[in-house]
């Protein structure tokens, strides 16, 4: 997917606000339509880059050749807030099929009823969702038993590393455990006096894709208990995570020195970014970065590997954080059966999923597509395919508050890394109370 998705917190928060105010009773559509009758469907999506729009348009062309009676009118560059406003209003101008670049709001889509329950459509079509989709992707498209979305390509996160810097430092392979990670980061760090000129790895949570939940996934944490209560304070892996991040920071000169270096970086998407300019020897990022690096042609050799894992979980090496685009049917659509034909094609047709994944360099989202011989054979891309297939890989659990609990974790992580959070245990307990209070407010 395009890199802007992971950075789109203002859009996510706006979407949360819209969902929490007056959307409990969405407009009612109909699943009584004849999918073979002539119809025009409105499909809203978030892709905006020319190559991406071209790829989704070609997907629609393939669908229309198979379904001559269905005309699809696609509208791109649409964010969650706009979709939610349209679905709340209903009417003829609202979309029939919708997609979102974030999994964070799935809990709200399902809980509010704005996205239709897809289990009846899957059953009617004889599709076994547990065989179709990897379990992790299936989990982030449902909430409390309601399957209101399906995966539409995925993103996996791994470790990009500068092979030239590794060779000069005498490091023969990417680190696999957190202790190896810390040692490699320290060895790769270059200093001039008190200033860091190159970081082996920058753990600062404000850096590009470094939202804390992405590295935290390497521990395999549980955010909520069986009753939906936040349990970050009770989860021992939370403390292990923050302790490891602190150790990584201290091994390379401390938070202040790394933060000064971070502020010297150019935009994430530019040739002046930290990794492109050689100021970062290792960097957390998604599968799309490989294609961008190929096109940019940096003056060093680079490689990709899974992110390291905690030493006591060495057998889970190969795991990573997963997220992706999700798609569903608007509950207000009066053409839900026809809409299902489009959604089914986009999300379950193996040839379509493989073609789309190759076109925009994203991870395919079905088991069959992940194992297709027609996938891009690029070694870097294949690394992310293995991460996506790893049974220990983790996505964020859906919540009725959308991305609020992730934002709360981010804010807390900023305070911890900068030293403003003096008592980690007390801070985690307060964080849990905040998340639980937000959940109660959302449910009421």
mmCIF file of C-alpha atoms in Angstrom, residues 55-303:
data_model
loop_
_atom_site.group_PDB
_atom_site.id
_atom_site.type_symbol
_atom_site.label_atom_id
_atom_site.label_comp_id
_atom_site.label_asym_id
_atom_site.label_seq_id
_atom_site.Cartn_x
_atom_site.Cartn_y
_atom_site.Cartn_z
ATOM 1 C CA UNK A 55 -3.979 -1.189 -11.012
ATOM 2 C CA UNK A 56 -7.378 -0.954 -9.326
ATOM 3 C CA UNK A 57 -8.975 0.238 -12.583
ATOM 4 C CA UNK A 58 -7.561 -2.798 -14.382
ATOM 5 C CA UNK A 59 -8.981 -4.980 -11.618
ATOM 6 C CA UNK A 60 -12.406 -3.477 -12.216
ATOM 7 C CA UNK A 61 -12.058 -4.010 -15.965
ATOM 8 C CA UNK A 62 -11.353 -7.701 -15.350
ATOM 9 C CA UNK A 63 -14.425 -7.919 -13.129
ATOM 10 C CA UNK A 64 -16.706 -6.198 -15.625
ATOM 11 C CA UNK A 65 -15.658 -8.636 -18.365
ATOM 12 C CA UNK A 66 -16.822 -11.464 -16.127
ATOM 13 C CA UNK A 67 -20.009 -9.657 -15.087
ATOM 14 C CA UNK A 68 -21.312 -7.875 -18.172
ATOM 15 C CA UNK A 69 -24.415 -6.716 -16.326
ATOM 16 C CA UNK A 70 -22.486 -4.829 -13.630
ATOM 17 C CA UNK A 71 -20.971 -1.418 -14.242
ATOM 18 C CA UNK A 72 -18.565 -0.236 -11.546
ATOM 19 C CA UNK A 73 -17.947 3.462 -10.958
ATOM 20 C CA UNK A 74 -14.805 3.824 -8.860
ATOM 21 C CA UNK A 75 -13.895 6.866 -6.773
ATOM 22 C CA UNK A 76 -10.361 7.029 -5.410
ATOM 23 C CA UNK A 77 -8.463 9.012 -2.786
ATOM 24 C CA UNK A 78 -11.373 8.719 -0.343
ATOM 25 C CA UNK A 79 -10.552 8.630 3.364
ATOM 26 C CA UNK A 80 -12.446 6.964 6.191
ATOM 27 C CA UNK A 81 -14.080 10.177 7.366
ATOM 28 C CA UNK A 82 -15.670 10.801 3.966
ATOM 29 C CA UNK A 83 -16.872 7.212 3.681
ATOM 30 C CA UNK A 84 -18.376 7.279 7.155
ATOM 31 C CA UNK A 85 -20.232 10.534 6.497
ATOM 32 C CA UNK A 86 -21.707 9.099 3.299
ATOM 33 C CA UNK A 87 -22.739 5.829 4.958
ATOM 34 C CA UNK A 88 -24.389 7.635 7.833
ATOM 35 C CA UNK A 89 -26.350 9.776 5.389
ATOM 36 C CA UNK A 90 -27.275 6.840 3.130
ATOM 37 C CA UNK A 91 -29.218 7.576 -0.058
ATOM 38 C CA UNK A 92 -28.363 7.056 -3.718
ATOM 39 C CA UNK A 93 -25.039 8.891 -3.512
ATOM 40 C CA UNK A 94 -23.566 6.559 -0.888
ATOM 41 C CA UNK A 95 -21.128 3.853 -2.030
ATOM 42 C CA UNK A 96 -22.029 0.181 -2.353
ATOM 43 C CA UNK A 97 -18.557 -1.271 -1.820
ATOM 44 C CA UNK A 98 -16.032 0.472 0.407
ATOM 45 C CA UNK A 99 -12.412 -0.007 1.411
ATOM 46 C CA UNK A 100 -10.215 1.380 4.165
ATOM 47 C CA UNK A 101 -6.445 1.697 4.475
ATOM 48 C CA UNK A 102 -6.566 0.996 8.212
ATOM 49 C CA UNK A 103 -7.648 -2.038 10.173
ATOM 50 C CA UNK A 104 -8.088 0.100 13.281
ATOM 51 C CA UNK A 105 -11.717 0.977 12.572
ATOM 52 C CA UNK A 106 -13.001 -2.518 11.773
ATOM 53 C CA UNK A 107 -14.371 -2.906 15.295
ATOM 54 C CA UNK A 108 -16.507 0.160 14.780
ATOM 55 C CA UNK A 109 -17.613 -0.802 11.276
ATOM 56 C CA UNK A 110 -18.865 -4.139 12.593
ATOM 57 C CA UNK A 111 -20.233 -2.864 15.903
ATOM 58 C CA UNK A 112 -22.121 0.054 14.371
ATOM 59 C CA UNK A 113 -23.616 -2.039 11.578
ATOM 60 C CA UNK A 114 -22.521 0.411 8.881
ATOM 61 C CA UNK A 115 -20.724 -2.399 7.064
ATOM 62 C CA UNK A 116 -22.870 -5.457 6.288
ATOM 63 C CA UNK A 117 -22.253 -8.857 7.884
ATOM 64 C CA UNK A 118 -20.480 -10.927 5.220
ATOM 65 C CA UNK A 119 -20.911 -14.386 6.736
ATOM 66 C CA UNK A 120 -24.271 -14.978 4.961
ATOM 67 C CA UNK A 121 -22.660 -14.073 1.614
ATOM 68 C CA UNK A 122 -19.667 -16.330 2.256
ATOM 69 C CA UNK A 123 -21.941 -19.202 3.223
ATOM 70 C CA UNK A 124 -24.187 -18.691 0.187
ATOM 71 C CA UNK A 125 -21.119 -18.777 -2.080
ATOM 72 C CA UNK A 126 -19.734 -21.886 -0.421
ATOM 73 C CA UNK A 127 -16.551 -20.126 0.684
ATOM 74 C CA UNK A 128 -14.729 -21.235 3.841
ATOM 75 C CA UNK A 129 -13.110 -18.069 5.173
ATOM 76 C CA UNK A 130 -10.806 -20.022 7.492
ATOM 77 C CA UNK A 131 -9.308 -21.821 4.496
ATOM 78 C CA UNK A 132 -9.279 -18.746 2.273
ATOM 79 C CA UNK A 133 -7.445 -16.261 4.471
ATOM 80 C CA UNK A 134 -4.471 -16.403 6.859
ATOM 81 C CA UNK A 135 -5.747 -16.413 10.406
ATOM 82 C CA UNK A 136 -4.097 -13.124 11.422
ATOM 83 C CA UNK A 137 -5.697 -11.276 8.498
ATOM 84 C CA UNK A 138 -9.047 -12.888 9.174
ATOM 85 C CA UNK A 139 -8.914 -11.747 12.801
ATOM 86 C CA UNK A 140 -8.500 -8.074 11.919
ATOM 87 C CA UNK A 141 -11.514 -8.092 9.586
ATOM 88 C CA UNK A 142 -14.071 -9.131 12.229
ATOM 89 C CA UNK A 143 -15.247 -8.030 15.642
ATOM 90 C CA UNK A 144 -17.028 -10.050 18.316
ATOM 91 C CA UNK A 145 -18.211 -12.640 15.824
ATOM 92 C CA UNK A 146 -19.285 -10.246 13.073
ATOM 93 C CA UNK A 147 -17.364 -10.577 9.801
ATOM 94 C CA UNK A 148 -18.027 -7.161 8.278
ATOM 95 C CA UNK A 149 -14.874 -6.888 6.147
ATOM 96 C CA UNK A 150 -12.439 -9.010 4.137
ATOM 97 C CA UNK A 151 -8.697 -8.485 3.586
ATOM 98 C CA UNK A 152 -7.763 -6.691 0.354
ATOM 99 C CA UNK A 153 -3.968 -7.105 0.224
ATOM 100 C CA UNK A 154 -1.789 -6.751 3.306
ATOM 101 C CA UNK A 155 1.296 -5.012 4.632
ATOM 102 C CA UNK A 156 4.074 -6.763 6.515
ATOM 103 C CA UNK A 157 6.879 -5.018 8.386
ATOM 104 C CA UNK A 158 10.482 -6.122 8.458
ATOM 105 C CA UNK A 159 14.059 -4.905 8.840
ATOM 106 C CA UNK A 160 15.841 -3.115 5.992
ATOM 107 C CA UNK A 161 19.609 -3.035 6.457
ATOM 108 C CA UNK A 162 22.646 -1.489 4.790
ATOM 109 C CA UNK A 163 24.793 -4.416 3.598
ATOM 110 C CA UNK A 164 27.821 -2.197 3.003
ATOM 111 C CA UNK A 165 27.695 -0.875 6.575
ATOM 112 C CA UNK A 166 27.315 -4.430 7.862
ATOM 113 C CA UNK A 167 30.383 -5.590 5.928
ATOM 114 C CA UNK A 168 32.536 -2.720 7.208
ATOM 115 C CA UNK A 169 31.432 -3.465 10.768
ATOM 116 C CA UNK A 170 32.207 -7.173 10.345
ATOM 117 C CA UNK A 171 28.574 -8.224 10.842
ATOM 118 C CA UNK A 172 27.869 -11.313 8.746
ATOM 119 C CA UNK A 173 24.069 -11.563 8.992
ATOM 120 C CA UNK A 174 21.055 -9.583 10.216
ATOM 121 C CA UNK A 175 20.385 -9.879 13.975
ATOM 122 C CA UNK A 176 17.748 -12.425 14.980
ATOM 123 C CA UNK A 177 17.339 -11.783 18.703
ATOM 124 C CA UNK A 178 17.035 -8.552 20.653
ATOM 125 C CA UNK A 179 20.441 -9.036 22.311
ATOM 126 C CA UNK A 180 22.032 -9.466 18.860
ATOM 127 C CA UNK A 181 20.054 -6.437 17.716
ATOM 128 C CA UNK A 182 21.443 -4.256 20.509
ATOM 129 C CA UNK A 183 25.030 -5.355 19.854
ATOM 130 C CA UNK A 184 24.727 -4.825 16.093
ATOM 131 C CA UNK A 185 23.093 -1.406 16.553
ATOM 132 C CA UNK A 186 25.888 -0.289 18.890
ATOM 133 C CA UNK A 187 28.578 -1.575 16.501
ATOM 134 C CA UNK A 188 27.007 0.202 13.530
ATOM 135 C CA UNK A 189 26.572 3.521 15.327
ATOM 136 C CA UNK A 190 29.016 6.254 14.354
ATOM 137 C CA UNK A 191 29.683 9.192 16.686
ATOM 138 C CA UNK A 192 31.564 12.469 16.558
ATOM 139 C CA UNK A 193 31.977 13.569 20.131
ATOM 140 C CA UNK A 194 28.525 13.685 21.732
ATOM 141 C CA UNK A 195 26.789 13.658 18.358
ATOM 142 C CA UNK A 196 25.516 10.557 16.582
ATOM 143 C CA UNK A 197 26.269 10.746 12.854
ATOM 144 C CA UNK A 198 24.792 7.357 12.012
ATOM 145 C CA UNK A 199 22.497 5.211 14.139
ATOM 146 C CA UNK A 200 22.636 1.456 13.907
ATOM 147 C CA UNK A 201 18.890 1.422 14.503
ATOM 148 C CA UNK A 202 16.755 4.272 15.777
ATOM 149 C CA UNK A 203 14.015 3.074 18.164
ATOM 150 C CA UNK A 204 12.492 6.561 18.590
ATOM 151 C CA UNK A 205 8.733 6.174 18.205
ATOM 152 C CA UNK A 206 8.276 9.398 16.229
ATOM 153 C CA UNK A 207 10.467 8.138 13.400
ATOM 154 C CA UNK A 208 8.552 7.410 10.184
ATOM 155 C CA UNK A 209 6.873 3.984 10.562
ATOM 156 C CA UNK A 210 8.043 3.422 14.148
ATOM 157 C CA UNK A 211 4.636 3.398 15.822
ATOM 158 C CA UNK A 212 5.298 1.374 19.027
ATOM 159 C CA UNK A 213 2.718 -1.301 18.193
ATOM 160 C CA UNK A 214 4.826 -2.441 15.233
ATOM 161 C CA UNK A 215 7.938 -3.397 17.164
ATOM 162 C CA UNK A 216 5.789 -4.538 20.132
ATOM 163 C CA UNK A 217 4.328 -7.216 17.840
ATOM 164 C CA UNK A 218 7.677 -9.041 18.062
ATOM 165 C CA UNK A 219 6.777 -9.923 21.658
ATOM 166 C CA UNK A 220 3.329 -11.258 20.716
ATOM 167 C CA UNK A 221 1.481 -9.271 23.402
ATOM 168 C CA UNK A 222 -2.166 -9.439 24.410
ATOM 169 C CA UNK A 223 -3.686 -5.967 24.626
ATOM 170 C CA UNK A 224 -7.030 -7.054 26.103
ATOM 171 C CA UNK A 225 -8.227 -9.839 28.361
ATOM 172 C CA UNK A 226 -11.110 -12.224 27.626
ATOM 173 C CA UNK A 227 -13.605 -9.591 28.820
ATOM 174 C CA UNK A 228 -12.248 -6.832 26.577
ATOM 175 C CA UNK A 229 -10.445 -5.014 29.413
ATOM 176 C CA UNK A 230 -7.071 -3.432 28.671
ATOM 177 C CA UNK A 231 -4.257 -5.426 30.243
ATOM 178 C CA UNK A 232 -1.042 -3.728 29.181
ATOM 179 C CA UNK A 233 -0.082 -3.261 32.843
ATOM 180 C CA UNK A 234 -0.661 -6.956 33.574
ATOM 181 C CA UNK A 235 1.076 -8.141 30.402
ATOM 182 C CA UNK A 236 4.745 -8.755 31.402
ATOM 183 C CA UNK A 237 5.841 -8.383 27.778
ATOM 184 C CA UNK A 238 4.944 -4.689 27.896
ATOM 185 C CA UNK A 239 7.708 -3.992 30.406
ATOM 186 C CA UNK A 240 10.108 -6.209 28.484
ATOM 187 C CA UNK A 241 9.372 -4.216 25.345
ATOM 188 C CA UNK A 242 9.982 -0.798 26.885
ATOM 189 C CA UNK A 243 13.091 -2.053 28.692
ATOM 190 C CA UNK A 244 14.533 -3.401 25.421
ATOM 191 C CA UNK A 245 13.803 -0.150 23.587
ATOM 192 C CA UNK A 246 15.579 1.761 26.350
ATOM 193 C CA UNK A 247 18.586 -0.565 26.110
ATOM 194 C CA UNK A 248 18.718 -0.049 22.344
ATOM 195 C CA UNK A 249 18.637 3.703 22.866
ATOM 196 C CA UNK A 250 21.315 3.772 25.574
ATOM 197 C CA UNK A 251 23.632 1.544 23.512
ATOM 198 C CA UNK A 252 23.726 4.196 20.797
ATOM 199 C CA UNK A 253 24.204 7.396 22.745
ATOM 200 C CA UNK A 254 20.871 8.033 24.445
ATOM 201 C CA UNK A 255 17.491 9.481 23.513
ATOM 202 C CA UNK A 256 18.643 13.094 23.129
ATOM 203 C CA UNK A 257 21.442 12.250 20.720
ATOM 204 C CA UNK A 258 19.201 10.009 18.611
ATOM 205 C CA UNK A 259 16.418 12.578 18.599
ATOM 206 C CA UNK A 260 18.800 15.253 17.316
ATOM 207 C CA UNK A 261 19.837 12.893 14.540
ATOM 208 C CA UNK A 262 16.193 12.139 13.702
ATOM 209 C CA UNK A 263 15.446 15.810 13.308
ATOM 210 C CA UNK A 264 18.169 16.047 10.652
ATOM 211 C CA UNK A 265 16.409 13.529 8.408
ATOM 212 C CA UNK A 266 14.462 14.510 5.326
ATOM 213 C CA UNK A 267 10.926 13.411 4.504
ATOM 214 C CA UNK A 268 10.254 9.688 4.744
ATOM 215 C CA UNK A 269 9.374 9.459 1.047
ATOM 216 C CA UNK A 270 12.319 11.511 -0.200
ATOM 217 C CA UNK A 271 15.896 10.665 -1.089
ATOM 218 C CA UNK A 272 16.877 12.615 2.035
ATOM 219 C CA UNK A 273 15.280 10.095 4.391
ATOM 220 C CA UNK A 274 17.432 8.593 7.134
ATOM 221 C CA UNK A 275 17.997 5.219 5.490
ATOM 222 C CA UNK A 276 18.544 6.612 1.988
ATOM 223 C CA UNK A 277 21.257 9.014 3.190
ATOM 224 C CA UNK A 278 23.054 6.312 5.161
ATOM 225 C CA UNK A 279 22.281 7.874 8.542
ATOM 226 C CA UNK A 280 20.412 4.709 9.533
ATOM 227 C CA UNK A 281 22.070 1.327 9.102
ATOM 228 C CA UNK A 282 18.912 -0.616 9.975
ATOM 229 C CA UNK A 283 15.332 0.510 9.577
ATOM 230 C CA UNK A 284 11.813 -0.826 10.246
ATOM 231 C CA UNK A 285 9.550 -0.531 7.190
ATOM 232 C CA UNK A 286 6.937 -2.226 5.029
ATOM 233 C CA UNK A 287 7.195 -4.234 1.845
ATOM 234 C CA UNK A 288 6.504 -1.244 -0.397
ATOM 235 C CA UNK A 289 9.870 0.280 0.544
ATOM 236 C CA UNK A 290 11.736 -2.313 -1.505
ATOM 237 C CA UNK A 291 10.202 -1.099 -4.748
ATOM 238 C CA UNK A 292 10.935 2.522 -3.805
ATOM 239 C CA UNK A 293 14.566 1.674 -3.043
ATOM 240 C CA UNK A 294 14.941 -0.085 -6.394
ATOM 241 C CA UNK A 295 13.636 2.977 -8.179
ATOM 242 C CA UNK A 296 15.734 5.423 -6.119
ATOM 243 C CA UNK A 297 18.972 3.436 -6.582
ATOM 244 C CA UNK A 298 20.822 4.367 -3.346
ATOM 245 C CA UNK A 299 24.633 4.275 -3.411
ATOM 246 C CA UNK A 300 24.811 1.231 -1.110
ATOM 247 C CA UNK A 301 23.699 -2.373 -1.238
ATOM 248 C CA UNK A 302 20.728 -3.229 0.945
ATOM 249 C CA UNK A 303 18.825 -6.248 2.119
#
